[in-house]
Amino acid sequence: MDVSTGERPAADASVDLAAIRAVYEDHAADVFAFLARRVGRDLAEDLLADTFRVVLESYGSYDAERGAVRVWLFGVAANLLRRHWRTEERHLRALAHLGGQRPTALDPLLTVPDRIDAESESARLLCAIAELDPDDREVLLLRCWEELSSADVAAVLNITPGAVRTRLHRIRTQLRAAIDDVDTTHPEGTTR
Amino acid sequence: MNELRSVRRLRPEVEPWDDSRSERIWAEITGMPAASSPPAEPAELEPALVFSLSAGPERSRRPLLAVAAAAVAVIGLGAVVGVRSLGNTADQPAPAAQPTASPPEVDSEPAATDAPSTPFEDDVVMVLPEMPDGLKVLSVTPPSTRREESVTQRLLYGAADDPGDPARMIAIEFDPNGLAPIPCHSFTSMPDPAGRADDIDPAAWQSAATPVDSSTSFTAPSDGTESLTPGVTGAACVGANGLAQAGWFASGAAIGLTGGDAVGTEFLVDLAHSIHVTDIDTIEVTTTSLTYDLMPLVTHDVAYINEITETAWIASDATMSEVEREQAAAEGRPVDEPGELAVRTWYGGGDAALYAIATPIGAERITVRGQPGYRYTGPGEVEVWWAETDDLVVRVRSSNLYDADALMALIDQLQPADSSDLTPATTRSD
């Protein structure tokens, strides 16, 4: 939004569509993969389109010195993802309220424990990931699945690189503890 | 095991990115026809969503948030801040083309029926239908998210039988870097840093901490029978605001306690002995048997990760600009301290936001617009904050402007509006 006027610039002729198209061709596949891994293909297409609408809107204010365009794109996409979940959660809460039921988890990761072969090591690790704090899970998956550097993860999430390192340390501890706990409690590989 | 490597191995594969998908989405973004528009894909079940496991749940296309037509008739902040209405507030540009699939039919209904969850979006702002005479808007902060984590974390405890009672609350402030001032201590012996302020050496900072004269020292037993690190010394006192406080350094961290009106220093010292540092950024209270239970909120994560969207505006009765005031002061002419009215909204923080936006300790618990809230009254200052809905907390501060009653009357007039329609002042209204 243009703060001086409060107006949202439309995608008019002043927008350098060719430049944005180049950005799209360079990065859309990666951003789509990031989104699809989290919400599935159809929704990922919608969110990718939304991401580039934001780019269209604000490309003029993009400051290359503040980070690579790829990081900027992931940041926009991550915010839209969170917004989507918040919106759907509210929506589901309202539905659940009307129906007297508990809302369903939206992040597909959170439904993992209900869907997987719970006896595999991968399943136990996924359960542990699903139980992470959502912000921590974002850090973990951006780092491990999207292979962003800690500095880039920090830029995407608007936190400090130190905070990323701190969280990764905490995440590893939690994952290790969760898996060790299962191993200790169920030495034969059965789960809780 | 290497946990991160194991997680990496679990990365799900996604469908290849192909030209037809690329062109179709680009056309959707720009509103221009695709170079070769393939027919829309039929709606079908998602492939396994995240993992190569059993089939994932069917997912519909993204429902469009249909904010009920809560067309709040807001005239605007006089001629200064123009506001139109709260409508469908998804903060994206009008899409050139919407997805072809219809959103679920349920989208448009339930939010409006769930009263506490009023369908505000995160760009909502509370505005006055008409600006009081003499008041002009100085600044408008459009929706923004916190960019940095707070260095200091805060845990807030409340009494088990009434967690919202500010008189019996206890706040634990915690800085893992050990560089924060702690209550009941003076740091005047700290030499000025040679470089920037953030170059201060934590050890030098902590050794400079001197308990104030009116404080009472406490020391953890050296035999380790207390959770407080053996041998650690702290100080407790009654601060200038009349509230009991305690502070100490432990494991390189700075820890401070502040209690409400009904909490004494002895209680804080008891509590101090049950607190220990467990990680580089966390602390634990090993016992909550002191009739206090942890409140369902708090810590910086609530407020400082991209979860809370903040919007604010500030109005003032200043008759001089900042430059004019500085000039008048330089010339020895009288300069009045201008009054200010600041309205801040936090969206998305949930229950915790009511306690995170300001500390209720030292404040009065009140009902604001029919909702739970707090009011702090200090010299020349009145501050009121409350939970307007489940997701929206509002904080209004008056400095040198209104008394408590006048501010409450003004607050009753506040109305929600879409912040994207909020425009800052470009001209004076008079």
XYZ file of C-alpha atoms in Angstrom:
622
model
C 0.000 0.000 0.000
C 1.204 3.459 -0.764
C 1.350 4.980 2.660
C 1.354 8.506 1.386
C -1.961 8.088 -0.323
C -3.423 5.008 1.257
C -4.098 3.731 -2.209
C -3.143 0.346 -3.522
C -1.411 0.755 -6.840
C -3.110 -1.218 -9.525
C -1.212 -3.340 -11.961
C -1.204 -0.587 -14.515
C 1.033 0.312 -17.373
C 3.676 1.707 -15.064
C 4.352 -1.751 -13.726
C 7.299 -3.363 -15.387
C 5.481 -6.506 -16.372
C 8.454 -7.848 -18.279
C 10.640 -7.654 -15.200
C 8.050 -9.372 -13.078
C 7.557 -12.015 -15.737
C 11.284 -12.684 -15.555
C 11.048 -13.055 -11.789
C 8.104 -15.358 -12.281
C 9.973 -17.560 -14.726
C 12.995 -17.753 -12.458
C 11.228 -18.493 -9.204
C 7.614 -19.557 -9.657
C 8.488 -23.241 -9.749
C 10.308 -23.077 -6.432
C 7.612 -21.072 -4.724
C 4.960 -23.388 -6.122
C 6.837 -26.413 -4.792
C 7.117 -24.777 -1.382
C 3.397 -24.102 -1.300
C 2.381 -27.446 -2.777
C 4.349 -29.313 -0.156
C 2.343 -27.572 2.506
C -1.158 -27.317 1.097
C -1.429 -29.436 -2.014
C -1.448 -28.573 -5.673
C -4.731 -26.742 -6.193
C -4.413 -24.423 -3.268
C -0.756 -23.882 -4.075
C -1.749 -22.543 -7.467
C -4.103 -20.066 -5.859
C -1.539 -18.942 -3.330
C 1.156 -18.672 -5.966
C -1.119 -16.411 -7.982
C -1.773 -14.350 -4.865
C 1.950 -14.149 -4.186
C 2.625 -12.665 -7.583
C -0.310 -10.316 -7.305
C 1.422 -8.922 -4.259
C 4.607 -8.714 -6.305
C 2.749 -6.827 -9.002
C 1.431 -4.475 -6.392
C 4.659 -3.785 -4.605
C 7.459 -4.487 -7.019
C 8.276 -0.824 -7.204
C 9.058 -0.726 -3.513
C 11.189 -3.845 -3.567
C 14.632 -3.036 -2.272
C 17.219 -5.431 -3.643
C 19.650 -4.462 -0.928
C 17.383 -5.953 1.678
C 17.625 -9.430 0.285
C 17.376 -11.597 -2.757
C 14.141 -11.568 -4.671
C 13.792 -15.282 -3.973
C 13.763 -14.584 -0.248
C 11.229 -11.835 -0.735
C 8.979 -14.192 -2.670
C 9.200 -16.884 -0.022
C 8.389 -14.306 2.609
C 5.269 -13.193 0.768
C 4.233 -16.796 0.142
C 4.818 -17.778 3.774
C 2.698 -14.877 4.967
C -0.115 -15.787 2.603
C 0.098 -19.372 3.776
C -0.245 -18.316 7.377
C -3.079 -16.002 6.532
C -4.847 -18.771 4.693
C -4.605 -21.036 7.706
C -5.749 -18.355 10.071
C -8.716 -17.578 7.861
C -9.671 -21.192 7.461
C -9.205 -21.877 11.124
C -11.515 -19.032 11.979
C -13.950 -20.303 9.455
C -13.787 -23.814 10.831
C -14.047 -22.567 14.371
C -17.226 -20.820 13.435
C -18.544 -23.957 11.762
C -17.526 -26.080 14.706
C -19.172 -23.602 17.011
C -22.401 -23.908 15.105
C -22.185 -27.675 15.038
C -20.868 -28.084 18.548
C -17.744 -29.791 17.260
C -14.062 -29.226 17.566
C -12.380 -27.727 14.554
C -10.134 -29.838 12.410
C -6.474 -29.067 12.048
C -5.664 -27.347 8.801
C -1.966 -27.692 8.347
C -1.724 -31.058 6.618
C 1.181 -31.848 8.864
C -1.102 -31.751 11.841
C -3.266 -34.478 10.386
C -0.328 -36.746 9.833
C -0.678 -38.767 13.010
C -4.127 -39.790 11.889
C -3.053 -40.875 8.487
C 0.224 -42.618 8.598
C 1.629 -45.980 9.337
C 2.556 -45.083 12.848
C 5.133 -47.773 13.294
C 7.770 -46.450 10.958
C 10.586 -44.209 12.112
C 9.575 -41.679 9.509
C 6.109 -41.625 10.937
C 7.412 -40.951 14.397
C 9.545 -38.134 13.113
C 6.589 -36.686 11.246
C 4.479 -36.880 14.361
C 7.152 -34.950 16.183
C 7.277 -32.349 13.413
C 3.525 -32.040 13.484
C 3.625 -31.324 17.183
C 6.165 -28.528 16.867
C 5.150 -24.970 17.460
C 3.912 -23.649 14.071
C 6.622 -21.015 13.936
C 9.286 -23.567 14.688
C 7.869 -25.880 12.059
C 8.103 -23.071 9.518
C 11.760 -22.567 10.321
C 12.463 -26.283 10.082
C 10.723 -26.832 6.764
C 12.115 -23.743 5.103
C 15.562 -24.879 6.134
C 15.252 -28.581 5.361
C 12.758 -28.792 2.559
C 13.305 -25.541 0.736
C 17.005 -25.593 1.572
C 17.167 -21.943 2.476
C 20.166 -20.779 4.456
C 19.640 -19.696 8.043
C 20.099 -16.109 6.936
C 17.467 -16.520 4.237
C 15.055 -18.231 6.612
C 15.537 -15.305 8.960
C 14.800 -12.863 6.172
C 11.721 -14.774 5.065
C 10.281 -14.875 8.561
C 11.444 -11.424 9.612
C 13.423 -12.711 12.527
C 17.101 -12.559 13.305
C 19.550 -15.213 12.103
C 20.345 -15.792 15.745
C 16.712 -16.582 16.396
C 16.757 -19.105 13.557
C 19.765 -20.821 15.042
C 18.202 -20.790 18.471
C 15.029 -22.304 17.136
C 16.813 -24.962 15.141
C 18.681 -25.924 18.260
C 15.424 -26.168 20.149
C 13.739 -28.065 17.312
C 16.501 -30.637 17.136
C 16.287 -31.122 20.857
C 12.532 -31.574 20.649
C 12.699 -33.985 17.730
C 15.389 -36.016 19.400
C 13.482 -36.091 22.656
C 10.256 -37.101 20.943
C 11.883 -39.966 19.110
C 13.984 -41.057 22.059
C 10.887 -40.986 24.186
C 9.127 -43.393 21.840
C 12.188 -45.592 21.617
C 12.499 -45.713 25.367
C 8.865 -46.227 26.047
C 8.308 -48.702 23.277
C 11.560 -50.475 22.627
C 9.991 -52.754 20.109
C 9.006 -49.926 17.902
C 5.373 -49.668 18.798
C 3.959 -46.248 19.305
C 1.876 -44.493 21.808
C 20.912 -39.168 14.704
C 21.029 -36.057 12.572
C 17.488 -34.833 12.937
C 17.674 -32.219 10.228
C 19.004 -34.667 7.687
C 16.208 -37.067 8.581
C 13.643 -34.343 8.085
C 15.215 -33.477 4.759
C 14.762 -37.050 3.589
C 11.054 -36.747 4.249
C 10.623 -33.938 1.798
C 7.668 -34.801 -0.407
C 7.949 -34.602 -4.113
C 5.608 -32.326 -5.957
C 4.394 -32.442 -9.471
C 6.775 -31.017 -12.020
C 6.296 -27.412 -12.941
C 5.308 -27.333 -16.562
C 4.673 -24.663 -19.135
C 0.927 -25.064 -19.245
C 0.573 -24.577 -15.501
C 2.993 -21.669 -15.631
C 1.027 -19.918 -18.378
C -2.328 -20.578 -16.751
C -1.271 -19.112 -13.401
C 0.446 -16.173 -15.069
C -2.769 -15.416 -16.904
C -4.601 -15.564 -13.591
C -2.153 -13.129 -12.053
C -2.173 -10.571 -14.800
C -5.674 -10.978 -16.101
C -4.282 -11.442 -19.538
C -5.201 -14.425 -21.668
C -2.717 -17.223 -21.465
C -0.601 -17.794 -24.513
C -2.198 -21.166 -24.809
C -4.895 -21.601 -22.264
C -5.474 -25.207 -21.549
C -8.862 -26.213 -20.303
C -9.223 -25.938 -16.580
C -8.278 -29.104 -14.855
C -11.191 -31.009 -13.475
C -11.622 -30.868 -9.767
C -10.117 -33.966 -8.326
C -8.685 -35.308 -5.151
C -5.348 -33.965 -4.178
C -2.471 -36.308 -4.447
C -1.003 -37.291 -1.132
C -0.687 -33.888 0.334
C 2.546 -33.847 2.080
C 3.962 -37.279 2.284
C 3.960 -40.418 0.266
C 1.630 -42.048 2.653
C -1.974 -42.910 2.509
C -4.179 -40.641 0.455
C -4.569 -37.225 1.969
C -7.857 -35.593 2.673
C -9.746 -34.024 -0.134
C -9.184 -30.328 -0.185
C -11.351 -27.781 -1.728
C -9.958 -24.790 -3.452
C -9.168 -21.937 -1.228
C -12.328 -20.503 0.145
C -12.550 -16.806 -0.271
C -13.096 -15.164 2.990
C -16.518 -13.788 2.789
C -16.687 -11.245 5.474
C -20.305 -10.715 6.147
C -21.479 -7.423 4.912
C -20.496 -5.665 8.042
C -20.581 -2.403 6.266
C -19.761 -0.319 9.202
C -20.774 3.157 8.400
C -17.764 5.127 9.304
C -17.633 8.680 8.283
C -13.947 9.004 8.816
C -11.627 10.887 10.981
C -12.928 14.222 9.941
C -11.092 15.622 7.011
C -7.905 14.224 8.288
C -8.269 10.476 8.174
C -10.681 9.270 5.588
C -12.307 5.945 6.179
C -14.836 4.204 4.083
C -16.025 0.924 5.486
C -15.139 -2.506 6.595
C -15.833 -4.735 3.702
C -14.196 -7.777 2.305
C -10.767 -7.025 3.459
C -8.431 -9.562 1.982
C -5.413 -7.380 1.591
C -4.573 -8.315 -1.927
C -5.233 -6.388 -5.043
C -8.471 -7.140 -6.748
C -7.706 -10.394 -8.451
C -7.726 -10.216 -12.174
C -9.376 -13.566 -12.389
C -10.660 -15.758 -9.641
C -10.224 -19.490 -9.635
C -12.835 -21.155 -11.728
C -14.024 -23.463 -9.005
C -16.708 -22.115 -6.755
C -15.819 -21.568 -3.158
C -17.627 -23.720 -0.647
C -21.093 -22.462 -0.024
C -20.533 -22.215 3.679
C -18.103 -19.371 3.290
C -20.431 -16.519 3.639
C -22.329 -17.454 6.746
C -20.871 -18.521 9.989
C -18.443 -15.819 10.931
C -21.139 -13.266 11.410
C -23.101 -15.566 13.702
C -20.213 -16.227 16.022
C -20.342 -13.015 17.947
C -17.066 -13.138 19.848
C -15.259 -13.940 16.631
C -16.423 -10.911 14.745
C -15.102 -11.320 11.229
C -12.466 -8.668 11.367
C -9.493 -9.156 9.183
C -5.989 -8.355 10.237
C -6.112 -4.947 8.643
C -8.925 -3.703 10.827
C -8.473 -0.439 12.666
C -10.634 1.291 15.263
C -11.557 4.818 14.367
C -13.731 7.622 15.624
C -16.691 8.616 13.503
C -15.689 12.206 14.018
C -12.493 13.666 15.312
C -12.827 15.740 18.487
C -12.329 19.440 18.005
C -8.739 20.538 17.971
C -7.356 17.086 17.393
C -5.420 16.261 14.253
C -3.970 12.987 13.134
C -0.207 13.008 13.183
C 0.544 9.585 11.862
C -1.028 6.412 10.646
C 0.751 3.105 10.807
C -0.676 0.707 8.244
C -0.895 -2.982 9.133
C 2.518 -4.335 9.908
C 3.997 -7.338 11.557
C 6.775 -7.403 14.067
C 10.131 -7.589 12.403
C 12.210 -8.724 15.314
C 11.783 -10.995 18.215
C 11.811 -9.262 21.516
C 15.041 -9.718 23.365
C 13.186 -9.781 26.626
C 10.612 -12.435 27.237
C 7.766 -12.077 29.648
C 5.841 -14.686 31.540
C 2.744 -13.593 33.353
C 1.220 -15.464 36.222
C -2.195 -14.967 37.697
C -3.964 -16.267 40.746
C -5.480 -19.679 40.176
C -8.936 -18.632 41.276
C -8.971 -15.472 39.170
C -6.135 -15.277 36.648
C -7.211 -11.900 35.323
C -6.899 -10.131 38.676
C -4.046 -7.651 38.165
C -3.494 -7.192 41.893
C -2.314 -10.759 42.203
C -0.402 -11.067 38.950
C 3.317 -11.636 38.766
C 5.407 -10.858 35.705
C 8.731 -12.510 35.044
C 10.903 -10.576 32.644
C 13.763 -12.539 31.221
C 16.683 -11.521 29.020
C 18.838 -14.488 28.001
C 21.648 -12.142 26.984
C 21.904 -10.825 30.516
C 22.083 -7.225 29.391
C 18.768 -5.910 30.635
C 18.409 -3.703 33.670
C 16.979 -5.695 36.544
C 14.707 -4.353 39.266
C 16.104 -3.127 42.571
C 19.534 -2.562 41.071
C 21.420 0.526 39.961
C 23.755 0.505 36.985
C 25.228 3.939 37.419
C 28.662 2.449 38.028
C 28.638 1.020 34.521
C 31.239 2.870 32.460
C 30.148 4.149 29.082
C 30.834 1.559 26.405
C 33.791 2.247 24.219
C 31.814 1.490 21.103
C 28.151 1.088 20.396
C 25.700 0.372 23.142
C 25.264 -3.199 21.940
C 28.980 -3.757 22.363
C 28.545 -3.787 26.108
C 30.118 -6.805 27.685
C 27.534 -8.798 29.667
C 30.040 -9.590 32.390
C 30.843 -5.898 32.850
C 27.153 -5.056 32.867
C 26.331 -7.640 35.478
C 29.225 -6.780 37.718
C 28.124 -3.149 37.596
C 24.706 -4.014 39.014
C 24.431 -2.643 42.530
C 21.425 -3.330 44.760
C 19.638 -0.113 45.676
C 19.744 0.970 49.305
C 16.127 0.190 50.011
C 16.391 -3.393 48.772
C 16.725 -6.654 50.631
C 19.258 -9.143 49.357
C 18.585 -12.833 49.039
C 20.954 -15.657 48.260
C 20.296 -19.177 47.145
C 21.692 -21.884 49.446
C 24.999 -23.145 48.172
C 23.976 -26.750 48.636
C 21.742 -26.648 45.582
C 18.566 -27.403 47.477
C 16.833 -24.549 45.710
C 16.226 -24.220 42.019
C 17.893 -20.839 42.040
C 21.476 -21.381 40.963
C 23.478 -22.038 44.155
C 25.156 -18.970 45.492
C 23.319 -16.562 43.228
C 22.415 -13.332 44.918
C 19.500 -11.094 44.093
C 17.619 -8.182 45.599
C 13.981 -7.472 46.316
C 12.400 -4.093 46.914
C 9.314 -1.952 46.560
C 9.741 0.123 43.426
C 8.871 3.745 42.878
C 5.481 2.653 41.596
C 4.735 0.967 44.913
C 4.929 -2.532 43.475
C 7.082 -5.345 44.835
C 9.991 -6.268 42.610
C 13.001 -8.560 42.584
C 15.943 -8.987 40.254
C 19.018 -11.120 39.791
C 21.376 -12.596 37.226
C 21.633 -16.342 36.775
C 23.333 -18.482 34.151
C 24.193 -15.347 32.247
C 20.579 -14.234 32.058
C 18.869 -11.218 33.594
C 15.680 -12.010 35.474
C 13.217 -9.575 37.006
C 9.967 -10.077 38.875
C 7.179 -7.590 39.417
C 4.081 -8.281 41.465
C 0.661 -6.688 41.538
C -0.683 -4.568 44.392
C -1.411 -7.604 46.552
C 1.978 -9.266 46.102
C 4.726 -8.658 48.635
C 8.470 -8.894 48.339
C 8.648 -12.012 50.508
C 6.420 -13.818 48.078
C 8.619 -12.754 45.174
C 11.727 -13.983 46.948
C 10.041 -17.343 47.501
C 9.129 -17.464 43.847
C 12.653 -16.490 42.821
C 13.960 -19.639 44.438
C 11.799 -21.770 42.177
C 12.978 -20.233 38.929
C 15.885 -21.534 36.946
C 17.253 -21.182 33.451
C 16.767 -24.316 31.409
C 17.933 -23.314 27.970
C 19.526 -20.390 26.302
C 16.188 -18.734 25.862
C 13.835 -20.287 28.322
C 13.256 -20.425 31.993
C 11.150 -22.705 34.076
C 9.324 -22.316 37.289
C 9.757 -25.558 39.114
C 6.838 -25.091 41.402
C 3.546 -23.368 41.073
C 2.452 -24.389 44.512
C 2.473 -20.812 45.643
C -1.246 -20.624 44.890
C -0.398 -19.243 41.469
C -0.894 -20.998 38.179
C 0.511 -20.032 34.855
C -1.861 -17.984 32.835
C -2.664 -19.254 29.373
C -0.556 -16.739 27.539
C 2.606 -14.855 27.287
C 6.220 -14.930 26.212
C 7.562 -12.969 23.302
C 6.476 -15.590 20.796
C 2.945 -14.387 21.176
C 3.757 -10.887 20.241
C 6.806 -10.816 18.109
C 6.598 -13.479 15.478
C 4.547 -12.819 12.396
C 1.383 -13.633 14.225
C 0.251 -10.246 15.332
C -0.667 -7.587 12.865
C -0.542 -4.131 14.314
C -2.267 -1.016 13.103
C -2.134 2.353 14.810
C -2.860 6.017 14.491
C -1.926 8.958 16.656
C -3.715 12.279 16.926
C -2.547 15.373 18.730
C -3.767 18.780 19.798
C -0.398 20.318 19.007
C -0.650 23.787 17.574
C 2.984 23.820 16.582
C 4.868 21.436 14.399
C 7.860 19.633 15.808
C 10.182 22.033 14.040
C 8.296 25.060 15.338
C 8.466 23.681 18.869
C 12.192 23.132 18.643
C 12.638 26.627 17.306
C 10.507 28.114 20.049
C 12.429 26.226 22.691
C 15.727 27.397 21.217
C 14.483 30.971 21.358
C 13.311 30.600 24.929
C 9.629 30.958 24.087
C 7.097 28.832 25.982
C 6.430 25.433 24.487
C 3.455 23.423 25.648
C 3.636 19.702 25.865
C 1.055 18.612 23.309
C -1.591 16.093 24.175
C -1.798 12.849 22.260
C -4.396 10.226 21.585
C -3.032 6.926 20.293
C -5.139 4.006 19.138
C -3.452 0.723 18.455
C -4.972 -2.558 17.326
C -3.464 -5.997 17.498
C -4.987 -8.652 15.358
C -4.319 -12.389 15.545
C -2.832 -12.729 19.002
C -5.673 -14.692 20.519
C -6.351 -14.593 24.226
C -2.773 -13.805 25.063
C -2.775 -10.478 23.283
C -4.820 -8.805 25.997
C -1.942 -9.412 28.383
C 0.865 -8.968 25.899
C -0.120 -5.580 24.487
C 0.402 -4.054 27.935
C 1.071 -5.363 31.409
C -2.040 -5.373 33.560
C 0.056 -5.219 36.713
C -0.586 -1.864 38.327
C -3.726 -1.357 36.253
C -7.391 -1.540 37.130
C -9.552 -4.299 35.709
C -12.605 -2.891 33.995
C -15.180 -3.722 31.359
C -14.751 -1.845 28.120
C -17.444 -1.938 25.466
C -18.821 -4.981 27.235
C -15.529 -6.825 27.027
C -12.770 -7.558 29.558
C -10.108 -4.922 29.745
C -7.773 -2.863 31.893
C -7.176 0.804 32.646
C -3.957 2.357 33.829
C -4.058 5.880 35.161
C -0.830 7.786 35.715
C 0.191 11.415 35.886
C -1.316 13.032 32.823
C -1.849 9.657 31.255
C -4.730 7.255 30.869
C -4.397 3.994 29.054
C -7.187 1.534 28.323
C -6.963 -1.782 26.558
C -9.435 -4.558 25.987
C -10.277 -7.597 23.868
C -12.773 -6.361 21.311
C -13.109 -9.884 19.918
C -11.248 -13.176 20.177
C -8.698 -11.961 17.696
C -8.676 -8.222 18.148
C -7.182 -6.314 21.050
C -7.330 -2.532 21.160
C -5.170 -0.184 23.210
C -6.001 3.495 23.575
C -3.650 5.898 25.279
C -4.233 9.506 26.170
C -1.357 11.731 27.222
C -2.085 15.215 28.559
C -5.454 15.142 26.857
C -8.355 13.374 28.585
C -9.218 12.149 32.037
C -10.429 8.590 32.517
C -14.130 9.370 32.089
C -13.636 11.418 28.958
C -11.440 8.763 27.430
C -13.960 6.034 28.205
C -16.664 8.106 26.519
C -14.482 8.433 23.460
C -13.713 4.744 23.416
C -17.403 3.955 23.332
C -17.570 5.760 20.002
C -14.834 3.757 18.312
C -15.840 1.786 15.269
C -14.011 -0.816 13.240
C -12.898 0.065 9.758
C -10.657 -1.331 7.109
C -7.199 0.096 7.553
C -6.528 -0.053 3.842
C -8.995 2.771 3.595
C -7.186 4.788 6.196
C -5.240 7.642 4.745
C -2.863 9.765 6.700
C -3.220 13.465 6.960
C -1.894 15.485 4.116
C -3.502 18.741 5.106
C -4.738 20.234 8.287
C -8.463 20.097 8.713
C -8.772 23.613 9.911
